[in-house]
Amino acid sequence: MSAPTVARVEGIPFRLPLTSALAWGAHSALSAAEHVLVRVTLSDGTVGQAEATPRPTIYGETTASVLGILAQLEAGLTGVAITDEVGLNRVRNSVVNNHTARGALDMALHDARARAQGVTLFDTLLGPNTRVRPSFILGIAPPEEMLAEARRVVAAGVRCLKVKVGREHERDLRVIRELRAEFGPDVLLYADSNETLSPQSAPAALDAMREAGLMYVEEPLPARNLRARAELHAQGRLPVVADDSCFTPADLERELDFDTFDVLNVKTARNGFTDGLQMLRRAAAAGKRGMVGSQASTGLGTVHAALLSTQAEVTEPCELSFVLKLRDDLLDAPIVFRDGWLDVPSMRERCVDEAKLSRYRLA
């Protein structure tokens, strides 16, 4: 019997409210999760799905652009066998950029392929590290609000905080010191500067972060400052996480050539499974550590990111707890964190609740 083929690709926009806004970088903020559920339907009726997370200030994508690129790619994908990974990737990569649209499409195709074989992604992608340490993205806000949110997520079972910094250095350090005083060594801390430091200010800032007890800092300098980033990394002041500088496998090769980082942050939301796995393995072969990040993913995106987080090449805490910032989710049951860990196989039966999708979908 021949393999089923792609019959339809669709995007369903939805909006989920947050408990509070997420602010980062010099001026970016997110007040709601306005994402797109990407669905791939096969000729035998099998459906695979994933979450696209448009971020205009990061990738230049909007909900409308995600829907547009999915419509454009549907024509090339229609009729291609779901087992023809080379052919499917050729079509998916026939356009450039559009990172979250192509990443979600890749994951939806993986999901459909597994289901057409009578299994799930947990059977095809679950790695050896089935318990993962989740981190929570603590956005820029008044210090008392950041501390209150930190207490809430720690009470919910998270023991690692990624602190957004970069707007006011002294205020950032005060918040970090207060977090350290509040939780002691039981809660791990690291910073995400989102490219806000300068080559002149970064050395002292990284020294201060190290002295405050942070594990590492993500993207301290603008990604365009390649030589300055290489020079800063060579100083060894604080381990550097690569994120904005490593959108694609080609970006990763450049960063490895210049030796700009210590930890690679791969995001399923922009890389999907295909590129995500390739990048983690390439970085590990070069002696780099690995983590899996979140693009403020809701429940379905978190399940997919968690599966990638179980791979052997992932050595660091992963951003798997943004769901704690949602007032509601599309999944039929909540994701639960216990004592600083996420048991990934416990999410095997999670699925999109169609009634919730109907409630939160956008026209």
mmCIF file of N, CA and C in Angstrom, residues 172-234:
data_model
loop_
_atom_site.group_PDB
_atom_site.id
_atom_site.type_symbol
_atom_site.label_atom_id
_atom_site.label_comp_id
_atom_site.label_asym_id
_atom_site.label_seq_id
_atom_site.Cartn_x
_atom_site.Cartn_y
_atom_site.Cartn_z
ATOM 1 N N ASP A 172 18.458 45.888 37.017
ATOM 2 C CA ASP A 172 18.572 44.461 36.723
ATOM 3 C C ASP A 172 19.349 43.734 37.807
ATOM 4 N N LEU A 173 20.469 44.307 38.203
ATOM 5 C CA LEU A 173 21.300 43.667 39.225
ATOM 6 C C LEU A 173 20.565 43.597 40.560
ATOM 7 N N ARG A 174 19.805 44.640 40.862
ATOM 8 C CA ARG A 174 19.053 44.625 42.126
ATOM 9 C C ARG A 174 18.020 43.496 42.119
ATOM 10 N N VAL A 175 17.326 43.326 40.999
ATOM 11 C CA VAL A 175 16.339 42.255 40.902
ATOM 12 C C VAL A 175 17.015 40.892 41.039
ATOM 13 N N ILE A 176 18.146 40.715 40.370
ATOM 14 C CA ILE A 176 18.864 39.439 40.443
ATOM 15 C C ILE A 176 19.293 39.143 41.879
ATOM 16 N N ARG A 177 19.815 40.163 42.554
ATOM 17 C CA ARG A 177 20.242 39.958 43.948
ATOM 18 C C ARG A 177 19.048 39.630 44.845
ATOM 19 N N GLU A 178 17.918 40.270 44.593
ATOM 20 C CA GLU A 178 16.727 39.989 45.394
ATOM 21 C C GLU A 178 16.205 38.574 45.126
ATOM 22 N N LEU A 179 16.276 38.141 43.874
ATOM 23 C CA LEU A 179 15.878 36.771 43.559
ATOM 24 C C LEU A 179 16.794 35.770 44.245
ATOM 25 N N ARG A 180 18.094 36.053 44.231
ATOM 26 C CA ARG A 180 19.044 35.151 44.871
ATOM 27 C C ARG A 180 18.805 35.111 46.379
ATOM 28 N N ALA A 181 18.534 36.279 46.979
ATOM 29 C CA ALA A 181 18.265 36.324 48.423
ATOM 30 C C ALA A 181 16.967 35.606 48.763
ATOM 31 N N GLU A 182 15.978 35.726 47.886
ATOM 32 C CA GLU A 182 14.671 35.114 48.122
ATOM 33 C C GLU A 182 14.734 33.590 48.073
ATOM 34 N N PHE A 183 15.417 33.050 47.068
ATOM 35 C CA PHE A 183 15.354 31.608 46.806
ATOM 36 C C PHE A 183 16.631 30.849 47.123
ATOM 37 N N GLY A 184 17.746 31.567 47.313
ATOM 38 C CA GLY A 184 19.003 30.889 47.611
ATOM 39 C C GLY A 184 19.459 30.020 46.446
ATOM 40 N N PRO A 185 20.301 29.043 46.723
ATOM 41 C CA PRO A 185 20.869 28.216 45.652
ATOM 42 C C PRO A 185 19.905 27.198 45.061
ATOM 43 N N ASP A 186 18.726 27.060 45.651
ATOM 44 C CA ASP A 186 17.776 26.057 45.152
ATOM 45 C C ASP A 186 17.172 26.433 43.801
ATOM 46 N N VAL A 187 17.207 27.726 43.458
ATOM 47 C CA VAL A 187 16.665 28.192 42.177
ATOM 48 C C VAL A 187 17.809 28.700 41.314
ATOM 49 N N LEU A 188 17.963 28.116 40.137
ATOM 50 C CA LEU A 188 19.004 28.527 39.198
ATOM 51 C C LEU A 188 18.587 29.805 38.482
ATOM 52 N N LEU A 189 19.564 30.658 38.188
ATOM 53 C CA LEU A 189 19.276 31.931 37.526
ATOM 54 C C LEU A 189 20.219 32.146 36.350
ATOM 55 N N TYR A 190 19.671 32.656 35.266
ATOM 56 C CA TYR A 190 20.510 33.166 34.186
ATOM 57 C C TYR A 190 19.805 34.351 33.545
ATOM 58 N N ALA A 191 20.522 35.113 32.731
ATOM 59 C CA ALA A 191 19.985 36.354 32.181
ATOM 60 C C ALA A 191 19.869 36.266 30.669
ATOM 61 N N ASP A 192 18.922 37.026 30.143
ATOM 62 C CA ASP A 192 18.770 37.190 28.696
ATOM 63 C C ASP A 192 18.803 38.680 28.400
ATOM 64 N N SER A 193 19.883 39.115 27.762
ATOM 65 C CA SER A 193 20.068 40.537 27.493
ATOM 66 C C SER A 193 19.425 40.990 26.196
ATOM 67 N N ASN A 194 19.061 40.029 25.316
ATOM 68 C CA ASN A 194 18.405 40.372 24.045
ATOM 69 C C ASN A 194 19.145 41.462 23.279
ATOM 70 N N GLU A 195 20.471 41.348 23.219
ATOM 71 C CA GLU A 195 21.312 42.203 22.374
ATOM 72 C C GLU A 195 21.373 43.663 22.837
ATOM 73 N N THR A 196 21.133 43.938 24.115
ATOM 74 C CA THR A 196 21.006 45.328 24.558
ATOM 75 C C THR A 196 22.297 45.958 25.068
ATOM 76 N N LEU A 197 23.349 45.169 25.300
ATOM 77 C CA LEU A 197 24.591 45.762 25.786
ATOM 78 C C LEU A 197 25.454 46.247 24.612
ATOM 79 N N SER A 198 26.464 47.012 24.927
ATOM 80 C CA SER A 198 27.408 47.496 23.921
ATOM 81 C C SER A 198 28.760 46.839 24.167
ATOM 82 N N PRO A 199 29.655 46.830 23.167
ATOM 83 C CA PRO A 199 30.996 46.274 23.393
ATOM 84 C C PRO A 199 31.720 46.956 24.544
ATOM 85 N N GLN A 200 31.403 48.229 24.812
ATOM 86 C CA GLN A 200 32.048 48.962 25.897
ATOM 87 C C GLN A 200 31.479 48.582 27.262
ATOM 88 N N SER A 201 30.163 48.403 27.339
ATOM 89 C CA SER A 201 29.533 48.140 28.634
ATOM 90 C C SER A 201 29.488 46.661 29.003
ATOM 91 N N ALA A 202 29.595 45.784 28.018
ATOM 92 C CA ALA A 202 29.381 44.354 28.267
ATOM 93 C C ALA A 202 30.365 43.731 29.243
ATOM 94 N N PRO A 203 31.686 43.996 29.158
ATOM 95 C CA PRO A 203 32.603 43.317 30.091
ATOM 96 C C PRO A 203 32.242 43.534 31.554
ATOM 97 N N ALA A 204 32.004 44.767 31.944
ATOM 98 C CA ALA A 204 31.662 45.040 33.340
ATOM 99 C C ALA A 204 30.303 44.440 33.699
ATOM 100 N N ALA A 205 29.358 44.480 32.765
ATOM 101 C CA ALA A 205 28.030 43.930 33.025
ATOM 102 C C ALA A 205 28.101 42.430 33.246
ATOM 103 N N LEU A 206 28.877 41.731 32.421
ATOM 104 C CA LEU A 206 29.015 40.284 32.592
ATOM 105 C C LEU A 206 29.736 39.936 33.892
ATOM 106 N N ASP A 207 30.723 40.727 34.254
ATOM 107 C CA ASP A 207 31.403 40.501 35.536
ATOM 108 C C ASP A 207 30.412 40.619 36.691
ATOM 109 N N ALA A 208 29.565 41.653 36.626
ATOM 110 C CA ALA A 208 28.588 41.856 37.697
ATOM 111 C C ALA A 208 27.567 40.720 37.736
ATOM 112 N N MET A 209 27.156 40.234 36.578
ATOM 113 C CA MET A 209 26.216 39.112 36.534
ATOM 114 C C MET A 209 26.842 37.854 37.114
ATOM 115 N N ARG A 210 28.109 37.620 36.804
ATOM 116 C CA ARG A 210 28.799 36.450 37.348
ATOM 117 C C ARG A 210 28.881 36.544 38.865
ATOM 118 N N GLU A 211 29.241 37.714 39.356
ATOM 119 C CA GLU A 211 29.354 37.903 40.807
ATOM 120 C C GLU A 211 28.002 37.762 41.501
ATOM 121 N N ALA A 212 26.913 38.062 40.758
ATOM 122 C CA ALA A 212 25.577 37.916 41.337
ATOM 123 C C ALA A 212 25.092 36.471 41.316
ATOM 124 N N GLY A 213 25.882 35.568 40.733
ATOM 125 C CA GLY A 213 25.550 34.155 40.779
ATOM 126 C C GLY A 213 24.802 33.606 39.586
ATOM 127 N N LEU A 214 24.855 34.307 38.438
ATOM 128 C CA LEU A 214 24.162 33.805 37.257
ATOM 129 C C LEU A 214 24.978 32.718 36.566
ATOM 130 N N MET A 215 24.278 31.767 35.943
ATOM 131 C CA MET A 215 24.941 30.670 35.240
ATOM 132 C C MET A 215 25.521 31.121 33.909
ATOM 133 N N TYR A 216 24.764 31.926 33.169
ATOM 134 C CA TYR A 216 25.192 32.410 31.872
ATOM 135 C C TYR A 216 24.314 33.573 31.443
ATOM 136 N N VAL A 217 24.673 34.206 30.326
ATOM 137 C CA VAL A 217 23.892 35.310 29.782
ATOM 138 C C VAL A 217 23.634 35.033 28.311
ATOM 139 N N GLU A 218 22.409 35.298 27.896
ATOM 140 C CA GLU A 218 22.013 35.072 26.510
ATOM 141 C C GLU A 218 22.146 36.351 25.696
ATOM 142 N N GLU A 219 22.815 36.263 24.569
ATOM 143 C CA GLU A 219 22.961 37.337 23.589
ATOM 144 C C GLU A 219 23.210 38.712 24.232
ATOM 145 N N PRO A 220 24.346 38.901 24.879
ATOM 146 C CA PRO A 220 24.621 40.209 25.485
ATOM 147 C C PRO A 220 24.814 41.332 24.470
ATOM 148 N N LEU A 221 25.351 41.022 23.287
ATOM 149 C CA LEU A 221 25.636 42.049 22.279
ATOM 150 C C LEU A 221 24.756 41.877 21.048
ATOM 151 N N PRO A 222 24.575 42.937 20.269
ATOM 152 C CA PRO A 222 23.808 42.813 19.019
ATOM 153 C C PRO A 222 24.384 41.732 18.114
ATOM 154 N N ALA A 223 23.521 40.960 17.498
ATOM 155 C CA ALA A 223 23.972 39.861 16.652
ATOM 156 C C ALA A 223 24.838 40.346 15.500
ATOM 157 N N ARG A 224 24.608 41.566 15.032
ATOM 158 C CA ARG A 224 25.386 42.077 13.899
ATOM 159 C C ARG A 224 26.851 42.353 14.266
ATOM 160 N N ASN A 225 27.142 42.479 15.559
ATOM 161 C CA ASN A 225 28.511 42.774 16.003
ATOM 162 C C ASN A 225 29.303 41.478 16.161
ATOM 163 N N LEU A 226 29.546 40.805 15.065
ATOM 164 C CA LEU A 226 30.133 39.472 15.106
ATOM 165 C C LEU A 226 31.512 39.461 15.767
ATOM 166 N N ARG A 227 32.405 40.335 15.338
ATOM 167 C CA ARG A 227 33.762 40.321 15.883
ATOM 168 C C ARG A 227 33.767 40.718 17.362
ATOM 169 N N ALA A 228 32.933 41.670 17.731
ATOM 170 C CA ALA A 228 32.861 42.071 19.140
ATOM 171 C C ALA A 228 32.334 40.922 19.993
ATOM 172 N N ARG A 229 31.388 40.170 19.461
ATOM 173 C CA ARG A 229 30.871 39.032 20.219
ATOM 174 C C ARG A 229 31.937 37.954 20.384
ATOM 175 N N ALA A 230 32.708 37.719 19.323
ATOM 176 C CA ALA A 230 33.798 36.744 19.426
ATOM 177 C C ALA A 230 34.838 37.180 20.457
ATOM 178 N N GLU A 231 35.149 38.467 20.470
ATOM 179 C CA GLU A 231 36.128 38.983 21.431
ATOM 180 C C GLU A 231 35.605 38.890 22.860
ATOM 181 N N LEU A 232 34.322 39.208 23.056
ATOM 182 C CA LEU A 232 33.741 39.119 24.396
ATOM 183 C C LEU A 232 33.749 37.677 24.885
ATOM 184 N N HIS A 233 33.385 36.750 24.025
ATOM 185 C CA HIS A 233 33.364 35.340 24.418
ATOM 186 C C HIS A 233 34.760 34.854 24.772
ATOM 187 N N ALA A 234 35.747 35.302 24.025
ATOM 188 C CA ALA A 234 37.131 34.875 24.272
ATOM 189 C C ALA A 234 37.634 35.314 25.636
#
